[in-house]
Amino acid sequence: GKSAYAYRALGGHRVQAKEGYDAFRFAVWAPNARAVSVVGSFNGWDAAADPMERCGTTGVWQACIGIAHIGDTYKYAITTEEGRLIYKADPFAFYSQPRPETASVVWDIDDYTWRDAAHMEARGKHDPHQSPMSIYEVHLGSWRAGLDYEALAYELVNYLVDMGYTHVELMPLCEYPLGHRWGYQITGYYSITSRYGTPQQFKALVDACHRAGIGVILDWVPAHFTRDAHGLRRFDGTPLFEHADPRRGEQPQWGTMLFNLERSEVQSFLISNAIFFLKEYHIDALRVDAVSCMLYLDYGREGDYLPNRFGGNENLAAISFFSRLSEAVHRECPGALLIAEESTAFPRVSAPVKEGGLGFDFKWNMGWMNDTLNYISKDPIYRKYEHGKLTFGLLYAFNENFILPISHDEVVHGKGSMLGKMPGDEWQKFANLRAYYGFMWTHPGKKLLFMGCEFGQDWEWNANESLRWHLLQYPMYKGMQNCVRDLNLMYKGNSAFYEEDFDGKGFEWIDHANANDSVISYIRRGHDYNNYMIVISNFTPVVRHGFKIGVPDSGAYQEIFNSDDKNYWGSGVKNEGELIASDEGMHGRPHSIELTLPPLSTIVLKHIRY
């Protein structure tokens, strides 16, 4: 229960038998079983052919089988305490049969030569909090339907580079039983899904990302698992991975089982799984799904829960687990990151364990996402009454290390597409969305955008079909894509937008109170105090000529980004040339500039000379 490398001992591994030939050693944790054997294609699925032996009092059973080979399928035949025979897939299998079959596959994942040494060495040396992070969230099966890992290593990687993203986040790829679902209900925690190819082909995809300078984030689901008969539920005939009390062991909201984090063996299973992906697949970060579900015993239970020993609703075992997870990951995998999808006000999620935090490196900012989407979906005529939803996020923006997420969850289940949330006619919808992205990319916090949102896909995401790439033949969608590409390039090219994301000295309001015009303006600064950017967002469809804002310095300012650019399908209202600051003070600043605000736009100004 203490190992962070349980996958090296359990599961199926190639070994050399005493007689000198290759064999496979199988080991499985089933402490309450009466007997266990390995059955598979190599022994005719005969439960009597290859019995396993107990390893002392550990609850582990093992067997060495010389006739097993790469590609063979297998399961464990477990005789329960009651004498019932059940068949289970290997919890530590490195590969699994494609659905609807459910057996594990004998595999050797070490058979791959990595070519990303430079990336892996650099990963442990840079500070991600002071670096740009623009994440493209992808569901591999529907980005371009029909592509396997090998094809994605070319097409997806080239697209990421062309669009200027720094990271790609892959929705769960551990083996799951449902056909075209998203992958959040898992049966094979150590099996990369066979839907798109082999473990080696997936390694090649990660390798290609790294050699192109793209970090790889994998969605990871340690909160719950499926009820499927071949999976972890009642693995040896008793509650083993789940809690025996359904108030702790089941998640009625999702129809799944909750991991029993009170067992050290279960913590070891999950921590080893995290290390497995970071070590064996060179994954750069794990985005941990449903952290709130793990932290709170009453999550989704409508009052029917078992309190902790102090009578509270906090899951004390989960808090301990996250501390152990963080310590193991940062000890064993220098530079690897943990990202929390956590939607509550639980304190210090992204603070180090030694400072009393949970130990995550980043946390999704769900509050910012909800408030700003609520704001931008309003008709501009009413936005002045909702102005606080734009500015409220800055009251807590530096409490955690936040990522601003526009994820798949915002474009499914009847929520419509990002474009569909925007009010107004066609032109205004696109202008609203471009202005919103400009605000997002210049706001404190790292960035995450779900696939298809970068070109304004006109319909909510469907995991059963490809993105609507044909829309790029139309200028409004192509313009949206051009806008996001340029936002990425501007963001990465100007350190003021990322070096001080998590410190108040990186952000200053110029004017946050102009609700009547629905205009906000602010300054972003990096380590170099004098190298700053001025951002102005106009969330009304009105051109504002002669608009004045206060600025810190005299001299000239130049517009370096304008979401109303004609290349983005905007109206082309721009501030050409240099904007010379006057000595007339404004907004508490010693100088001011006069400019033109395009309709429904975000513009960025850079101080270029004194």
Coordinates of C-alpha atoms in Angstrom, one line a residue, residues 179-573:
G179 CA -18.6 3.0 -27.6
H180 CA -18.5 6.7 -28.5
R181 CA -18.6 8.2 -25.0
W182 CA -16.0 10.5 -23.6
G183 CA -13.9 8.1 -21.6
Y184 CA -14.6 9.2 -18.0
Q185 CA -16.0 5.8 -16.9
I186 CA -13.0 3.5 -16.9
T187 CA -12.3 -0.3 -16.7
G188 CA -8.6 -0.5 -17.6
Y189 CA -6.6 2.1 -15.7
Y190 CA -3.3 1.0 -17.1
S191 CA -4.5 0.3 -20.6
I192 CA -4.3 2.9 -23.3
T193 CA -7.5 2.5 -25.3
S194 CA -7.1 0.2 -28.3
R195 CA -9.6 2.4 -30.2
Y196 CA -6.8 4.3 -31.9
G197 CA -4.0 1.8 -31.9
T198 CA -1.3 0.2 -29.7
P199 CA 0.6 1.6 -26.6
Q200 CA 3.6 2.1 -28.8
Q201 CA 1.7 4.1 -31.3
F202 CA 0.4 6.3 -28.5
K203 CA 3.9 6.8 -27.3
A204 CA 4.8 7.9 -30.8
L205 CA 2.0 10.5 -30.7
V206 CA 3.4 11.9 -27.4
D207 CA 6.9 11.8 -28.8
A208 CA 5.8 13.8 -31.9
C209 CA 4.2 16.4 -29.6
H210 CA 7.3 16.8 -27.6
R211 CA 9.6 17.1 -30.6
A212 CA 7.3 19.8 -31.9
G213 CA 7.5 21.7 -28.6
I214 CA 4.0 20.7 -27.4
G215 CA 3.4 19.6 -23.8
V216 CA 0.9 16.7 -23.3
I217 CA -1.8 16.8 -20.6
L218 CA -3.9 13.7 -20.0
D219 CA -7.3 13.7 -18.3
W220 CA -7.1 11.3 -15.4
V221 CA -10.1 9.9 -13.5
P222 CA -9.3 8.7 -9.9
A223 CA -12.7 9.5 -8.5
H224 CA -14.9 6.7 -9.8
F225 CA -15.0 3.6 -12.0
T226 CA -17.6 1.5 -13.8
R227 CA -19.8 -1.2 -12.5
D228 CA -19.0 -3.6 -15.4
A229 CA -18.7 -7.2 -14.4
H230 CA -15.1 -7.7 -15.7
G231 CA -13.9 -4.5 -14.0
L232 CA -12.8 -3.5 -10.5
R233 CA -16.2 -3.7 -8.8
R234 CA -16.3 -6.5 -6.1
F235 CA -13.0 -7.7 -7.7
D236 CA -12.5 -10.8 -5.6
G237 CA -16.1 -11.2 -4.7
T238 CA -15.9 -8.5 -2.0
P239 CA -15.7 -4.7 -2.0
L240 CA -12.0 -4.2 -2.6
F241 CA -11.4 -1.1 -4.7
E242 CA -14.7 0.5 -3.5
H243 CA -16.0 1.1 0.0
A244 CA -18.4 -1.6 1.4
D245 CA -20.9 1.1 2.6
P246 CA -22.8 2.3 -0.5
R247 CA -22.9 5.8 1.0
R248 CA -19.1 5.9 0.5
G249 CA -18.8 3.3 -2.3
E250 CA -21.3 4.4 -4.9
Q251 CA -21.9 7.6 -6.9
P252 CA -25.6 7.6 -7.7
Q253 CA -25.4 10.7 -9.8
W254 CA -23.2 8.9 -12.3
G255 CA -24.1 5.3 -11.7
T256 CA -20.5 4.4 -10.9
M257 CA -18.4 3.2 -8.0
L258 CA -16.2 5.4 -5.8
F259 CA -12.6 4.4 -4.9
N260 CA -12.1 3.5 -1.3
L261 CA -9.3 5.9 -0.5
E262 CA -9.3 4.7 3.1
R263 CA -7.4 1.6 1.9
S264 CA -3.7 2.2 1.4
E265 CA -3.6 -0.4 -1.4
V266 CA -6.2 1.6 -3.3
Q267 CA -4.2 4.8 -2.9
S268 CA -1.1 2.9 -4.1
F269 CA -3.1 1.6 -7.2
L270 CA -4.0 5.2 -8.1
I271 CA -0.7 6.9 -7.3
S272 CA 1.2 4.2 -9.2
N273 CA -1.2 4.8 -12.1
A274 CA -0.3 8.5 -12.1
I275 CA 3.4 7.7 -12.0
F276 CA 2.9 5.1 -14.8
F277 CA 1.6 7.7 -17.3
L278 CA 4.1 10.4 -16.3
K279 CA 7.1 7.9 -16.5
E280 CA 6.2 5.3 -19.1
Y281 CA 4.3 7.5 -21.5
H282 CA 6.2 10.8 -20.8
I283 CA 2.9 12.6 -20.1
D284 CA 3.7 16.1 -18.9
A285 CA 0.6 16.8 -16.7
L286 CA -2.5 15.0 -15.4
R287 CA -5.7 17.0 -15.3
V288 CA -7.5 15.3 -12.3
D289 CA -11.2 14.9 -13.0
A290 CA -14.0 15.5 -10.5
V291 CA -11.8 16.6 -7.6
S292 CA -14.8 18.0 -5.8
C293 CA -16.5 14.6 -5.9
M294 CA -13.5 13.2 -4.1
L295 CA -13.2 16.0 -1.5
Y296 CA -16.8 16.0 -0.3
L297 CA -18.5 12.9 1.1
D298 CA -21.9 14.4 0.2
Y299 CA -21.1 15.3 -3.4
G300 CA -24.2 14.5 -5.5
R301 CA -25.9 12.6 -2.7
E302 CA -28.7 14.9 -1.7
G303 CA -28.0 14.5 2.1
D304 CA -27.6 10.7 2.1
Y305 CA -24.0 10.4 3.1
L306 CA -21.8 9.0 5.8
P307 CA -20.0 11.9 7.6
N308 CA -16.3 11.7 8.6
R309 CA -15.3 11.0 12.1
F310 CA -15.7 14.6 13.1
G311 CA -19.2 14.8 11.7
G312 CA -18.2 16.8 8.7
N313 CA -18.6 16.3 4.9
E314 CA -14.9 16.4 4.0
N315 CA -13.4 13.2 2.8
L316 CA -10.3 13.1 5.0
A317 CA -8.9 10.1 3.2
A318 CA -9.1 12.0 -0.1
I319 CA -7.2 15.0 1.4
S320 CA -4.5 12.6 2.5
F321 CA -4.5 10.9 -0.9
F322 CA -3.9 14.2 -2.7
S323 CA -1.0 15.0 -0.5
R324 CA 0.6 11.6 -1.1
L325 CA -0.1 11.9 -4.8
S326 CA 1.5 15.4 -5.1
E327 CA 4.5 14.3 -3.1
A328 CA 5.0 11.2 -5.2
V329 CA 4.6 13.0 -8.6
H330 CA 6.9 15.9 -7.8
R331 CA 9.5 13.5 -6.3
E332 CA 9.5 10.9 -9.0
C333 CA 8.7 13.0 -12.1
P334 CA 10.5 16.4 -11.9
G335 CA 8.6 19.0 -13.9
A336 CA 5.4 17.0 -14.2
L337 CA 2.2 18.8 -13.2
L338 CA -1.1 18.1 -11.5
I339 CA -4.1 20.1 -12.5
A340 CA -7.4 20.1 -10.5
E341 CA -10.8 20.3 -12.0
E342 CA -12.3 21.6 -8.8
S343 CA -15.4 23.7 -8.7
T344 CA -15.8 24.7 -5.0
A345 CA -14.1 27.1 -2.7
F346 CA -12.0 24.4 -1.0
P347 CA -9.0 26.3 0.2
R348 CA -5.4 26.1 -1.1
V349 CA -6.0 23.5 -3.8
S350 CA -2.9 24.7 -5.7
A351 CA -0.7 25.4 -2.7
P352 CA 2.2 23.0 -1.9
V353 CA 1.6 20.3 0.6
K354 CA 4.4 21.7 2.9
E355 CA 2.4 25.0 3.0
G356 CA -0.8 23.2 4.0
G357 CA -2.2 22.9 0.5
L358 CA -3.5 19.9 -1.5
G359 CA -0.3 20.0 -3.7
F360 CA -1.8 20.7 -7.2
D361 CA 0.1 22.9 -9.5
F362 CA -3.0 24.5 -11.1
K363 CA -6.7 24.6 -10.6
W364 CA -9.5 25.3 -13.2
N365 CA -11.2 28.6 -12.6
M366 CA -14.8 27.5 -12.9
G367 CA -16.1 30.7 -11.2
W368 CA -14.5 32.9 -13.8
M369 CA -15.9 30.7 -16.6
N370 CA -19.5 30.7 -15.3
D371 CA -19.6 34.4 -14.6
T372 CA -18.1 35.6 -17.9
L373 CA -20.1 33.2 -20.0
N374 CA -23.2 34.4 -18.3
Y375 CA -22.2 38.0 -19.1
I376 CA -21.2 37.5 -22.7
S377 CA -24.4 35.6 -23.5
K378 CA -26.5 38.7 -22.5
D379 CA -27.7 41.1 -25.1
P380 CA -25.3 44.1 -25.0
I381 CA -28.2 46.4 -24.0
Y382 CA -28.4 44.6 -20.7
R383 CA -24.7 44.1 -20.0
K384 CA -24.4 47.2 -18.0
Y385 CA -26.5 45.5 -15.3
E386 CA -24.2 42.5 -15.3
H387 CA -20.9 44.4 -15.3
G388 CA -19.7 42.9 -12.0
K389 CA -19.5 39.4 -13.6
L390 CA -16.6 40.7 -15.8
T391 CA -14.7 42.2 -12.9
F392 CA -15.5 39.9 -9.9
G393 CA -13.0 37.3 -10.9
L394 CA -10.1 39.7 -10.1
L395 CA -11.1 39.7 -6.4
Y396 CA -9.9 36.1 -6.1
A397 CA -7.7 35.7 -9.3
F398 CA -4.5 35.3 -7.2
N399 CA -5.9 33.0 -4.5
E400 CA -5.0 29.9 -6.6
N401 CA -2.9 29.1 -9.7
F402 CA -5.8 29.3 -12.1
I403 CA -6.4 28.0 -15.6
L404 CA -9.3 29.7 -17.4
P405 CA -11.2 26.8 -19.0
I406 CA -13.6 26.8 -21.9
S407 CA -13.8 23.0 -21.9
H408 CA -16.0 20.4 -23.6
D409 CA -18.5 20.7 -20.7
E410 CA -19.5 24.1 -22.0
V411 CA -20.6 22.9 -25.4
V412 CA -22.6 19.7 -24.7
H413 CA -25.9 18.6 -23.1
G414 CA -28.0 21.3 -24.7
K415 CA -25.7 24.2 -23.8
G416 CA -25.0 24.8 -27.5
S417 CA -21.7 25.9 -29.1
M418 CA -19.7 28.9 -28.0
L419 CA -20.9 30.7 -31.1
G420 CA -24.5 29.7 -30.2
K421 CA -24.2 31.4 -26.8
M422 CA -23.5 34.8 -28.4
P423 CA -26.4 37.2 -28.9
G424 CA -27.2 39.2 -32.0
D425 CA -27.0 38.6 -35.7
E426 CA -24.3 36.6 -37.4
W427 CA -21.7 39.4 -37.5
Q428 CA -22.3 40.2 -33.8
K429 CA -22.1 36.6 -32.7
F430 CA -18.6 36.3 -34.2
A431 CA -17.5 39.7 -33.0
N432 CA -18.8 38.9 -29.4
L433 CA -16.8 35.7 -29.4
R434 CA -13.6 37.3 -30.7
A435 CA -13.9 40.0 -28.1
Y436 CA -14.5 37.4 -25.4
Y437 CA -11.4 35.4 -26.5
G438 CA -9.3 38.6 -26.5
F439 CA -10.4 39.2 -22.9
M440 CA -9.7 35.6 -21.9
W441 CA -6.2 35.5 -23.5
T442 CA -5.2 38.8 -21.7
H443 CA -6.7 38.0 -18.3
P444 CA -4.6 36.6 -15.5
G445 CA -4.5 32.8 -15.7
K446 CA -3.4 30.1 -18.1
K447 CA -5.8 29.3 -21.1
L448 CA -7.7 26.2 -22.1
L449 CA -10.0 26.0 -25.2
F450 CA -11.9 23.0 -26.4
M451 CA -11.4 21.8 -30.0
G452 CA -13.8 23.5 -32.5
C453 CA -14.2 26.6 -30.4
E454 CA -11.2 28.1 -32.1
F455 CA -13.0 28.4 -35.4
G456 CA -16.5 28.9 -33.9
Q457 CA -18.1 25.5 -34.7
D458 CA -21.8 26.3 -35.1
W459 CA -23.2 23.3 -33.3
E460 CA -22.5 21.7 -29.9
W461 CA -20.0 19.0 -29.8
N462 CA -21.0 15.4 -30.6
A463 CA -18.5 12.7 -29.7
N464 CA -19.9 10.6 -32.5
E465 CA -18.9 12.8 -35.4
S466 CA -16.0 14.9 -36.6
L467 CA -15.7 18.6 -36.0
R468 CA -17.2 20.6 -38.8
W469 CA -14.0 21.4 -40.6
H470 CA -15.8 22.3 -43.8
L471 CA -16.9 25.5 -42.1
L472 CA -13.4 26.9 -42.6
Q473 CA -14.3 27.5 -46.3
Y474 CA -16.4 30.4 -45.1
P475 CA -14.7 33.7 -44.1
M476 CA -16.3 34.2 -40.7
Y477 CA -15.1 30.8 -39.4
K478 CA -11.7 31.2 -41.0
G479 CA -11.5 34.7 -39.5
M480 CA -12.2 33.3 -36.0
Q481 CA -9.5 30.7 -36.5
N482 CA -7.1 33.4 -37.6
C483 CA -8.0 35.4 -34.5
V484 CA -7.2 32.6 -32.1
R485 CA -4.0 31.8 -33.8
D486 CA -2.9 35.4 -33.5
L487 CA -4.0 35.5 -29.9
N488 CA -1.7 32.5 -29.2
L489 CA 1.2 34.2 -31.0
M490 CA 0.7 37.5 -29.2
Y491 CA 0.3 35.7 -25.8
K492 CA 3.5 33.6 -26.2
G493 CA 5.5 36.6 -27.6
N494 CA 4.8 39.0 -24.8
S495 CA 5.9 37.9 -21.3
A496 CA 3.6 40.5 -19.6
F497 CA 0.7 38.1 -20.3
Y498 CA 2.1 35.1 -18.4
E499 CA 5.1 35.8 -16.1
E500 CA 3.0 37.2 -13.2
D501 CA -0.2 35.3 -13.7
F502 CA -0.5 34.4 -10.0
D503 CA 0.7 37.6 -8.4
G504 CA -1.3 40.8 -8.1
K505 CA 1.6 42.9 -9.3
G506 CA 1.0 41.4 -12.8
F507 CA -2.4 43.1 -13.1
E508 CA -3.7 46.7 -12.7
W509 CA -7.1 48.1 -13.4
I510 CA -7.2 51.2 -15.5
D511 CA -11.0 51.5 -15.3
H512 CA -13.3 48.7 -14.1
A513 CA -16.3 50.9 -13.3
N514 CA -17.5 51.9 -16.8
A515 CA -20.7 49.8 -16.7
N516 CA -22.7 52.2 -18.8
D517 CA -20.4 51.8 -21.8
S518 CA -19.7 48.1 -21.0
V519 CA -16.0 48.9 -21.3
I520 CA -13.1 47.6 -19.2
S521 CA -9.4 48.5 -19.4
Y522 CA -6.4 47.1 -17.5
I523 CA -2.6 46.7 -17.6
R524 CA -0.7 43.4 -17.6
R525 CA 2.9 43.4 -16.5
G526 CA 5.6 40.7 -16.4
H527 CA 8.9 40.6 -14.4
D528 CA 10.0 43.8 -16.2
Y529 CA 7.7 46.4 -14.7
N530 CA 8.3 48.8 -17.7
N531 CA 7.3 46.2 -20.3
Y532 CA 3.6 46.2 -20.0
M533 CA 0.4 45.8 -22.1
I534 CA -2.8 47.8 -22.0
V535 CA -6.0 45.9 -22.8
I536 CA -9.4 47.5 -23.6
S537 CA -12.6 45.5 -24.2
N538 CA -15.7 47.1 -25.6
F539 CA -18.7 44.8 -25.1
T540 CA -21.2 46.9 -27.0
P541 CA -21.8 47.1 -30.8
V542 CA -20.9 50.8 -30.8
V543 CA -17.8 52.4 -32.3
R544 CA -16.5 54.8 -29.6
H545 CA -14.4 57.7 -31.2
G546 CA -12.3 59.9 -29.0
F547 CA -12.3 57.4 -26.2
K548 CA -9.8 58.3 -23.4
I549 CA -8.0 56.2 -20.8
G550 CA -5.3 56.9 -18.4
V551 CA -1.8 55.5 -19.0
P552 CA 1.3 55.2 -16.8
D553 CA 3.8 56.9 -19.1
S554 CA 4.3 59.6 -21.7
G555 CA 5.4 58.7 -25.2
A556 CA 3.9 56.5 -27.9
Y557 CA 1.6 53.5 -27.7
Q558 CA 0.8 51.1 -30.6
E559 CA -2.0 48.8 -31.2
I560 CA -0.6 45.2 -31.6
F561 CA -3.9 43.3 -31.5
N562 CA -7.5 44.2 -32.5
S563 CA -10.2 41.5 -32.6
D564 CA -12.1 43.7 -35.1
D565 CA -9.4 43.2 -37.7
K566 CA -10.7 42.5 -41.2
N567 CA -8.5 39.3 -41.3
Y568 CA -10.8 38.1 -38.5
W569 CA -14.0 39.0 -40.4
G570 CA -14.2 42.2 -38.3
S571 CA -15.3 45.6 -39.5
G572 CA -11.7 46.9 -39.6
V573 CA -12.0 49.8 -37.2

